[in-house]
XYZ file of C-alpha atoms in Angstrom:
603
model
C 42.683 -84.285 -43.651
C 41.707 -80.756 -44.398
C 44.086 -78.952 -46.708
C 46.608 -76.678 -44.950
C 48.575 -74.039 -46.751
C 51.364 -72.400 -44.932
C 54.211 -70.441 -46.493
C 57.654 -72.174 -46.665
C 60.412 -71.153 -44.400
C 63.991 -72.040 -43.685
C 64.558 -75.020 -41.430
C 66.115 -72.947 -38.690
C 62.893 -71.097 -38.303
C 60.923 -74.269 -37.901
C 63.348 -75.531 -35.275
C 62.123 -72.638 -33.215
C 58.634 -73.261 -34.232
C 58.698 -76.805 -32.987
C 59.721 -75.638 -29.595
C 56.695 -73.317 -29.570
C 54.346 -76.162 -30.578
C 55.676 -78.464 -27.845
C 55.364 -75.856 -25.039
C 52.269 -76.334 -22.992
C 51.363 -74.797 -19.614
C 47.897 -76.114 -18.894
C 47.805 -79.845 -19.287
C 44.380 -79.954 -17.546
C 42.620 -77.885 -20.237
C 40.488 -79.964 -22.592
C 38.678 -78.942 -25.767
C 35.106 -79.953 -25.221
C 32.890 -81.409 -27.902
C 30.445 -79.014 -29.616
C 27.507 -78.148 -27.415
C 28.977 -80.941 -25.026
C 27.150 -83.351 -27.285
C 29.408 -86.350 -26.367
C 27.764 -86.504 -22.950
C 24.527 -87.234 -24.694
C 25.877 -89.466 -27.469
C 27.919 -91.778 -25.294
C 26.505 -93.407 -22.140
C 29.416 -95.854 -22.209
C 31.934 -93.997 -20.114
C 34.967 -95.783 -21.589
C 33.975 -94.921 -25.195
C 33.105 -91.367 -24.153
C 36.517 -90.896 -22.636
C 38.172 -92.307 -25.754
C 36.080 -90.124 -28.061
C 36.632 -86.921 -25.958
C 40.427 -87.621 -25.955
C 40.446 -88.003 -29.733
C 38.417 -84.866 -30.072
C 40.711 -82.845 -27.861
C 43.611 -83.857 -29.924
C 42.013 -83.005 -33.128
C 40.920 -79.462 -32.145
C 44.278 -78.859 -30.530
C 46.067 -79.818 -33.713
C 44.413 -76.957 -35.671
C 44.633 -74.657 -32.703
C 48.425 -75.133 -32.658
C 48.463 -74.337 -36.405
C 46.459 -71.193 -35.866
C 48.376 -70.008 -32.852
C 51.632 -70.205 -34.835
C 50.167 -68.543 -37.956
C 52.026 -65.337 -37.686
C 55.350 -67.062 -36.781
C 54.992 -69.342 -39.927
C 53.675 -66.532 -42.124
C 56.863 -66.049 -43.926
C 56.789 -62.287 -43.819
C 58.325 -60.958 -40.601
C 59.968 -63.464 -38.217
C 60.693 -60.751 -35.681
C 57.002 -60.672 -34.677
C 57.367 -60.594 -30.842
C 54.416 -62.785 -30.017
C 51.239 -64.467 -31.043
C 47.799 -62.902 -31.161
C 45.874 -66.177 -31.551
C 45.973 -68.102 -28.324
C 46.076 -71.849 -27.621
C 44.290 -72.166 -24.265
C 46.433 -75.085 -23.486
C 49.384 -72.720 -23.362
C 47.786 -70.083 -21.217
C 46.436 -70.939 -17.826
C 42.844 -70.021 -17.321
C 42.718 -67.867 -20.485
C 38.857 -67.761 -20.448
C 38.614 -66.346 -16.862
C 37.578 -62.765 -17.292
C 37.867 -62.903 -21.114
C 35.457 -60.924 -23.206
C 33.091 -63.039 -25.236
C 32.827 -62.213 -29.028
C 29.867 -63.792 -30.633
C 29.985 -63.692 -34.432
C 26.742 -64.407 -36.354
C 25.905 -64.627 -40.049
C 23.050 -65.602 -42.300
C 22.779 -69.291 -43.165
C 21.536 -68.589 -46.700
C 24.615 -68.603 -49.099
C 25.938 -65.090 -49.364
C 27.686 -65.784 -52.627
C 24.277 -66.509 -54.273
C 23.142 -63.038 -53.286
C 26.430 -61.469 -54.457
C 26.696 -63.158 -57.843
C 23.212 -64.325 -58.826
C 20.351 -62.340 -57.175
C 20.396 -59.451 -59.611
C 20.874 -61.755 -62.622
C 17.837 -63.829 -61.635
C 15.704 -60.736 -61.183
C 16.802 -59.181 -64.404
C 15.973 -62.257 -66.411
C 12.970 -63.639 -64.687
C 11.441 -60.404 -63.326
C 8.725 -61.222 -60.752
C 9.833 -64.937 -60.799
C 13.437 -64.106 -60.227
C 13.284 -64.792 -56.454
C 11.652 -68.189 -56.981
C 14.379 -69.183 -59.447
C 16.987 -68.195 -56.880
C 15.319 -70.141 -54.126
C 15.006 -73.189 -56.429
C 18.628 -73.066 -57.360
C 19.581 -73.002 -53.620
C 17.202 -75.939 -52.991
C 18.506 -78.228 -55.812
C 21.972 -76.874 -56.500
C 23.645 -75.243 -59.474
C 24.378 -78.493 -61.376
C 20.712 -79.670 -61.213
C 19.513 -76.130 -61.985
C 21.787 -75.805 -64.962
C 20.727 -79.237 -66.275
C 17.062 -78.210 -65.952
C 17.179 -74.668 -67.357
C 20.449 -74.588 -69.441
C 20.895 -71.175 -67.821
C 24.282 -69.429 -67.881
C 23.223 -67.345 -64.939
C 24.751 -69.821 -62.568
C 28.343 -69.212 -63.873
C 30.574 -66.928 -61.790
C 34.176 -65.597 -62.002
C 36.944 -68.109 -61.380
C 38.973 -65.708 -59.196
C 36.811 -63.623 -56.845
C 39.652 -61.425 -55.803
C 40.638 -60.587 -59.347
C 37.692 -61.392 -61.530
C 37.925 -61.692 -65.294
C 34.557 -61.833 -67.146
C 36.226 -64.248 -69.754
C 37.203 -66.709 -66.995
C 34.135 -68.261 -65.424
C 33.048 -71.468 -63.836
C 29.812 -73.108 -62.627
C 28.742 -71.754 -59.253
C 30.780 -73.849 -56.719
C 31.731 -75.465 -54.480
C 30.524 -78.628 -56.192
C 29.285 -81.775 -54.512
C 25.966 -82.983 -53.071
C 25.470 -79.784 -51.047
C 28.649 -77.860 -51.924
C 26.945 -74.633 -52.748
C 25.539 -74.407 -49.148
C 28.844 -73.093 -47.884
C 27.734 -71.016 -44.800
C 28.241 -73.910 -42.298
C 24.556 -74.698 -42.528
C 23.134 -77.339 -44.855
C 19.605 -78.625 -45.278
C 17.538 -81.683 -46.212
C 14.071 -81.320 -47.795
C 11.299 -83.920 -47.525
C 8.136 -83.784 -49.595
C 4.958 -85.919 -49.745
C 3.577 -87.628 -52.700
C 1.916 -84.472 -53.721
C 5.344 -82.666 -53.738
C 4.299 -80.584 -50.740
C 6.964 -79.769 -48.059
C 6.525 -81.803 -44.920
C 9.861 -81.672 -43.163
C 13.023 -79.552 -43.308
C 16.303 -80.456 -41.619
C 19.066 -77.862 -40.908
C 22.428 -78.990 -39.645
C 25.685 -77.268 -38.782
C 27.401 -80.311 -37.307
C 30.912 -80.740 -38.630
C 32.097 -83.837 -40.391
C 35.088 -84.286 -38.078
C 32.703 -85.169 -35.293
C 31.367 -88.100 -37.247
C 34.778 -89.283 -38.480
C 35.967 -89.299 -34.893
C 32.908 -91.029 -33.610
C 33.040 -93.686 -36.370
C 36.487 -94.723 -35.198
C 35.194 -95.279 -31.776
C 31.835 -96.775 -32.370
C 30.230 -97.136 -35.787
C 27.060 -98.506 -34.291
C 26.598 -95.208 -32.376
C 26.921 -93.316 -35.687
C 24.162 -95.520 -37.119
C 21.954 -95.012 -34.069
C 22.250 -91.155 -34.330
C 21.578 -91.315 -38.118
C 18.387 -93.232 -37.587
C 17.142 -91.135 -34.641
C 17.912 -87.749 -36.195
C 16.773 -88.450 -39.746
C 13.723 -90.357 -38.403
C 14.420 -93.314 -40.654
C 14.919 -97.008 -39.569
C 15.820 -97.948 -43.203
C 19.307 -96.757 -42.622
C 21.780 -99.710 -42.398
C 25.449 -99.735 -41.153
C 26.752 -100.897 -44.491
C 25.148 -97.830 -46.135
C 27.762 -95.702 -44.386
C 30.773 -97.631 -45.542
C 33.357 -96.058 -48.027
C 33.651 -98.359 -50.951
C 36.200 -98.391 -53.791
C 35.377 -98.417 -57.561
C 34.765 -102.210 -57.380
C 32.343 -101.639 -54.531
C 34.671 -103.368 -52.155
C 34.782 -102.139 -48.531
C 37.748 -99.912 -47.810
C 39.256 -100.858 -44.448
C 40.849 -98.540 -42.008
C 44.258 -99.946 -40.772
C 43.920 -98.239 -37.391
C 40.539 -99.798 -36.471
C 40.338 -102.911 -38.649
C 36.890 -101.862 -39.597
C 35.223 -100.194 -42.640
C 36.100 -96.577 -43.325
C 33.298 -93.986 -42.956
C 31.916 -92.245 -46.134
C 30.825 -88.698 -45.297
C 28.605 -88.425 -48.463
C 26.946 -91.817 -48.030
C 23.423 -92.287 -49.459
C 21.843 -90.859 -46.259
C 24.026 -87.738 -46.157
C 23.975 -86.677 -49.705
C 22.106 -83.882 -51.505
C 19.079 -81.903 -50.222
C 16.284 -84.301 -51.259
C 15.140 -86.676 -48.574
C 13.043 -89.791 -49.162
C 12.403 -92.983 -47.307
C 15.085 -94.755 -49.332
C 17.831 -92.140 -49.663
C 19.029 -88.641 -48.873
C 19.338 -86.589 -45.770
C 21.420 -83.931 -44.040
C 23.053 -85.520 -41.039
C 26.195 -83.319 -40.976
C 28.043 -80.811 -43.139
C 29.512 -81.978 -46.348
C 30.433 -78.856 -48.431
C 34.254 -78.719 -48.900
C 34.627 -75.442 -46.904
C 32.322 -76.504 -44.096
C 34.851 -78.105 -41.779
C 35.553 -77.212 -38.175
C 39.266 -77.036 -39.048
C 38.445 -74.290 -41.515
C 36.790 -72.255 -38.813
C 39.825 -72.596 -36.499
C 42.388 -71.691 -39.206
C 40.247 -68.861 -40.394
C 40.209 -67.363 -36.938
C 43.957 -67.709 -36.750
C 44.362 -65.955 -40.093
C 42.042 -63.159 -38.942
C 44.405 -62.574 -35.945
C 47.217 -61.490 -38.260
C 47.218 -57.718 -38.869
C 47.959 -56.516 -42.396
C 49.815 -53.374 -43.228
C 48.445 -53.215 -46.773
C 45.986 -50.265 -47.236
C 44.387 -50.157 -43.791
C 41.221 -48.445 -45.192
C 40.686 -51.176 -47.689
C 41.274 -53.949 -45.067
C 38.323 -52.464 -43.267
C 36.261 -54.317 -45.912
C 35.690 -57.867 -44.869
C 36.040 -59.202 -48.416
C 39.182 -57.226 -49.169
C 40.760 -58.577 -46.071
C 39.992 -62.177 -47.173
C 41.813 -61.552 -50.422
C 44.729 -59.949 -48.597
C 45.174 -62.695 -45.907
C 43.957 -65.531 -48.266
C 41.690 -67.243 -45.730
C 38.240 -68.468 -46.678
C 36.126 -67.225 -49.678
C 35.141 -63.673 -50.461
C 31.429 -62.846 -50.458
C 30.418 -65.660 -48.154
C 28.375 -64.415 -45.166
C 30.600 -66.478 -42.939
C 34.307 -66.359 -43.663
C 34.827 -62.580 -44.310
C 32.593 -61.783 -41.255
C 34.402 -64.156 -38.944
C 37.823 -62.983 -40.086
C 37.003 -59.330 -39.811
C 35.613 -59.661 -36.324
C 38.725 -61.459 -35.097
C 40.915 -58.866 -36.951
C 39.118 -56.008 -35.361
C 39.444 -57.459 -31.910
C 43.213 -57.749 -32.466
C 43.365 -54.229 -33.863
C 41.889 -53.116 -30.559
C 44.747 -54.731 -28.662
C 43.324 -58.140 -27.721
C 44.755 -61.560 -28.122
C 42.075 -63.999 -29.132
C 40.973 -67.645 -29.461
C 37.802 -69.442 -30.168
C 35.519 -69.995 -27.142
C 35.348 -73.452 -25.724
C 33.656 -75.644 -26.893
C 34.836 -74.737 -30.323
C 31.864 -75.213 -32.726
C 29.376 -73.804 -35.193
C 25.871 -73.340 -33.843
C 22.600 -72.639 -35.419
C 20.480 -69.910 -33.867
C 16.631 -70.093 -33.432
C 14.819 -68.890 -36.490
C 13.540 -65.334 -36.566
C 9.991 -66.359 -35.688
C 8.497 -62.928 -36.420
C 8.946 -63.519 -40.128
C 6.427 -66.498 -40.207
C 2.773 -66.602 -40.593
C 0.664 -69.592 -39.517
C -2.012 -71.244 -41.723
C -5.492 -70.096 -41.342
C -6.518 -73.550 -39.952
C -3.751 -73.861 -37.393
C -4.989 -74.882 -33.989
C -6.153 -72.202 -31.575
C -3.227 -70.943 -29.504
C -0.709 -72.413 -31.958
C 2.751 -70.695 -32.306
C 5.374 -70.993 -35.016
C 7.787 -72.126 -32.382
C 5.700 -75.389 -32.080
C 6.934 -76.298 -35.561
C 10.684 -76.281 -34.826
C 12.523 -78.974 -32.813
C 16.113 -78.817 -31.829
C 17.165 -82.549 -31.910
C 20.911 -82.072 -31.357
C 22.751 -79.415 -29.303
C 21.147 -77.240 -26.717
C 19.299 -73.872 -26.728
C 21.614 -72.485 -24.113
C 24.565 -73.412 -21.901
C 26.462 -71.771 -19.028
C 29.484 -69.633 -20.216
C 28.478 -69.672 -23.878
C 26.527 -66.906 -25.578
C 23.184 -67.545 -27.335
C 22.089 -70.892 -28.851
C 24.130 -73.950 -29.270
C 21.892 -75.796 -31.652
C 23.459 -78.445 -33.946
C 20.420 -79.783 -35.789
C 16.929 -78.403 -36.109
C 13.837 -79.704 -37.758
C 10.749 -77.844 -39.060
C 7.648 -79.822 -39.471
C 3.926 -79.664 -38.677
C 3.220 -81.130 -35.266
C 1.290 -84.379 -35.167
C -1.427 -82.882 -33.134
C -2.332 -80.410 -35.928
C -4.707 -81.058 -38.900
C -2.977 -83.724 -40.979
C -3.833 -81.855 -44.203
C -1.567 -78.942 -43.213
C 1.909 -78.890 -44.844
C 4.709 -76.426 -44.713
C 3.459 -74.906 -47.976
C 0.497 -73.415 -45.967
C 2.802 -71.244 -44.052
C 4.149 -67.897 -45.057
C 7.691 -66.531 -44.442
C 8.745 -62.938 -45.259
C 5.324 -62.403 -46.727
C 5.497 -65.260 -49.301
C 4.084 -68.764 -49.167
C 6.706 -71.373 -48.413
C 7.596 -73.300 -51.562
C 11.323 -73.864 -50.890
C 13.416 -74.921 -48.010
C 15.807 -71.959 -48.746
C 13.004 -69.487 -47.854
C 13.218 -70.802 -44.311
C 17.020 -70.785 -44.358
C 16.839 -67.093 -44.768
C 15.513 -66.704 -41.235
C 18.339 -68.770 -39.618
C 21.718 -67.520 -38.489
C 24.879 -69.424 -37.619
C 27.257 -68.502 -34.849
C 30.693 -69.106 -33.483
C 32.128 -67.256 -30.513
C 35.660 -65.994 -29.816
C 37.193 -64.799 -26.604
C 39.579 -62.024 -26.028
C 41.910 -60.453 -23.406
C 44.178 -57.451 -23.553
C 47.501 -58.520 -25.159
C 50.651 -58.222 -23.189
C 53.645 -56.362 -24.579
C 55.140 -59.634 -25.776
C 52.035 -60.830 -27.586
C 50.899 -57.491 -29.091
C 50.342 -57.876 -32.789
C 52.676 -56.357 -35.458
C 51.258 -55.764 -38.976
C 52.501 -57.960 -41.844
C 52.227 -57.582 -45.593
C 49.509 -59.259 -47.571
C 50.035 -62.982 -48.223
C 52.016 -63.517 -51.393
C 51.599 -66.400 -53.941
C 55.344 -67.011 -54.479
C 57.112 -69.685 -52.481
C 54.107 -71.279 -50.882
C 54.132 -75.109 -50.371
C 51.478 -77.163 -48.500
C 50.457 -80.618 -47.490
C 47.078 -81.637 -48.784
C 46.731 -85.065 -47.287
C 48.474 -87.495 -45.030
C 46.513 -90.734 -44.940
C 46.728 -94.426 -45.637
C 47.049 -94.827 -49.376
C 44.092 -97.302 -49.726
C 41.772 -94.705 -48.087
C 43.104 -91.879 -50.253
C 42.840 -93.841 -53.490
C 39.162 -94.787 -52.763
C 38.330 -91.293 -51.550
C 39.560 -89.540 -54.652
C 38.288 -92.150 -57.156
C 35.669 -91.292 -59.693
C 33.156 -93.187 -57.542
C 33.609 -90.999 -54.558
C 35.534 -87.788 -55.453
C 35.705 -86.749 -51.832
C 38.470 -84.355 -52.563
C 36.036 -82.371 -54.812
C 32.635 -83.074 -53.403
C 33.361 -83.191 -49.716
C 36.626 -83.878 -47.732
C 38.998 -86.717 -47.266
C 39.045 -88.125 -43.672
C 40.297 -85.678 -41.084
C 41.473 -88.337 -38.629
C 45.036 -88.015 -37.410
C 47.177 -90.782 -38.865
C 48.238 -93.202 -36.110
C 51.205 -95.537 -35.900
C 52.203 -97.840 -33.071
C 55.476 -97.877 -31.117
C 57.834 -100.488 -32.498
C 56.032 -100.920 -35.758
C 56.764 -100.436 -39.506
C 53.822 -98.974 -41.448
C 53.947 -98.876 -45.286
C 51.659 -97.431 -47.897
C 51.081 -94.022 -46.351
C 50.291 -91.292 -48.803
C 51.603 -87.749 -48.435
C 50.292 -85.267 -50.941
C 51.969 -81.907 -51.371
C 50.841 -78.941 -53.368
C 51.808 -75.331 -54.311
C 55.443 -76.365 -55.015
C 56.504 -72.979 -56.555
C 59.903 -71.458 -57.236
C 60.996 -67.953 -56.327
C 59.462 -66.751 -59.555
C 56.083 -68.149 -58.819
C 56.404 -70.940 -61.329
C 55.288 -74.507 -60.630
C 58.184 -76.918 -59.896
C 57.684 -80.145 -61.833
C 58.327 -83.600 -60.094
C 61.449 -84.230 -62.156
C 63.004 -81.122 -60.455
C 61.877 -82.106 -56.945
C 64.348 -82.531 -54.160
C 61.775 -83.552 -51.497
C 62.488 -84.909 -48.127
C 59.840 -85.926 -45.591
C 60.592 -86.335 -41.881
C 59.223 -86.173 -38.365
C 61.974 -84.033 -36.844
C 60.862 -84.217 -33.248
C 61.416 -87.987 -33.328
C 63.811 -90.708 -34.520
C 61.165 -92.181 -36.819
C 62.796 -93.389 -40.070
C 60.966 -92.361 -43.250
C 61.386 -93.852 -46.783
C 59.571 -91.962 -49.507
C 58.900 -92.521 -53.168
C 57.189 -90.275 -55.652
C 54.079 -91.963 -56.953
C 52.250 -89.160 -58.741
C 52.407 -91.102 -62.009
C 50.123 -93.766 -60.659
C 46.789 -93.510 -62.515
C 44.889 -93.610 -59.122
C 46.402 -90.149 -58.329
C 45.920 -88.601 -61.808
C 43.326 -86.027 -60.709
C 45.710 -84.804 -57.980
C 48.652 -84.584 -60.340
C 46.663 -82.699 -62.922
C 45.895 -80.198 -60.320
C 49.609 -79.777 -59.286
C 49.108 -81.915 -56.212
C 51.970 -84.403 -55.911
C 51.752 -87.741 -54.112
C 54.493 -89.603 -52.280
C 54.237 -93.032 -50.810
C 56.108 -93.348 -47.548
C 56.858 -96.034 -45.053
C 57.744 -95.338 -41.487
C 59.789 -97.316 -38.957
C 58.714 -96.283 -35.462
C 61.317 -97.281 -32.767
C 59.871 -98.649 -29.598
C 61.281 -95.824 -27.556
C 59.364 -93.005 -29.400
C 57.127 -91.477 -26.593
C 53.399 -91.757 -27.171
C 52.146 -88.426 -28.544
C 51.507 -86.259 -31.608
C 54.360 -84.971 -33.819
C 54.858 -82.560 -36.604
C 55.739 -83.529 -40.254
C 58.384 -81.534 -42.069
C 58.397 -81.552 -45.868
C 61.333 -79.871 -47.509
C 62.164 -79.200 -51.166
C 65.704 -77.863 -51.777
C 66.204 -77.029 -48.105
C 63.014 -75.199 -47.693
C 60.190 -76.779 -45.785
C 56.833 -76.901 -44.089
C 56.046 -77.766 -40.558
C 52.613 -79.394 -40.156
C 51.816 -79.647 -36.356
C 50.482 -82.846 -34.818
C 50.068 -84.597 -38.119
C 51.074 -88.150 -36.869
C 50.163 -89.831 -33.599
C 52.339 -92.385 -32.005
C 50.225 -94.789 -29.830
C 51.301 -97.459 -27.437
C 52.512 -100.818 -28.915
C 49.567 -103.252 -29.282
C 46.925 -100.513 -29.409
C 46.151 -100.871 -33.054
C 44.504 -104.012 -34.441
C 46.433 -106.717 -36.335
C 43.538 -107.875 -38.481
C 40.618 -106.248 -40.251
C 37.015 -106.924 -39.276
C 33.560 -105.416 -39.716
């Protein structure tokens, strides 16, 4: 589950908030899958329907969070309405709405901001190549190779201190590629580039698909990465003893998003590949919550907030100096400033755009009549679709066509006037896009400016997931909480059941003076206030399995839930309170019909 941070509020406020969350006008509206890809991925209509239903629920969960952002913002509860819209709450919102496409460069902007000048100053004419190499192999590998302090950056981008630095992050197999575009690089025996993969597919799509049909995930891996060596068991999440981690809700193995075929940028016949996004910030939920945060106007220094990066620091969404987050937030913010209420265009997704072909030069021995376009294939998504602006490409491949001279490699091409030596040179020609939609706000929904987000009094829920999955995910073997993300699937329980060993991890437990509250001073209660589900909770943060969380001021509770048979099927909010203050997390648990979930595990 992607980390959500929402300021704490009094219970009475959340009682009103729950009413807002439950209100729904357009039961017929469905959040479609990115680029309508499910229609291609599932020919089995029953499985397609199950997948699309699960996807709709997932996107709606974060849309509800975003649509209530300024009500749960903790600053001004007299805000008369909401400027970020849930299309399920407004009939036919997209009819006549203005489309707002937002594009940004796929090459990591934070590399340009923090490192480009340092590389050029130290390595002169070779500075650019060093930068490209770092983006190809990552800061950890680059640092190990060159022992170069260049790849250290300020710990706090909003208030940098030259004495407080860290290795360029995010960490992980492709963590530094944080613009919602990641790549895989394949070379031949002579170390020449032969194939480049670029993907912007979100991990949530694959987590959801895995729950429906793991064999379908395997098929897509093999087809997209052009590798029949990939086996189903390669995709399993395993614990530190290499035992399979089972998912209570399916009875099958849990999916590992950074499995051997979706890890790092180096691709070979036996490992590596870029199937979907893995960098911790590169989740679809982040895109949705970011848009919701951008829809909250800020009263602090209007002129400064015209800067995309200053606005990020004021509203505390995303990361400053990325090409993506500040640009997305500012575009949404400016639309709201102009009197619009907004939402992300359906289908919500991140989409690659065709490369800027004009920057490429073909090899001298390319076939007569050849075009650079011949070297790019769009293997997932579509180039265009009705009612959506520009391309909806999910996965593209650059390689020399089979019909060309077999001696030609990608190194024989030029881009931006330089011979291609690195995949990141090609990444510079690619843009990523999302699209929003806006309509003139009514009087009741017109935005009111709020102060900048404060640090004091913020509490959050990091994870709510079965304890066995969380323990394996955060283990030293996997470190999904650092290198990628823990499963985003909504936790399911059945009517008339008792489920034990569920883990709830809370963070940012801070008192009125901004000081961390220690577990011995907790007065934490966890409930599902829209239901009569009974919750029993125990603090387990002292368990060695959760040590990395506790060290980072993330505190784990083990809960059991008793679900009465009369609880209606549906999604419900969790409320975590500490000393009568609490956090409402919408749609965090799903009650399913009795008998829906398996009784035994299987492969």
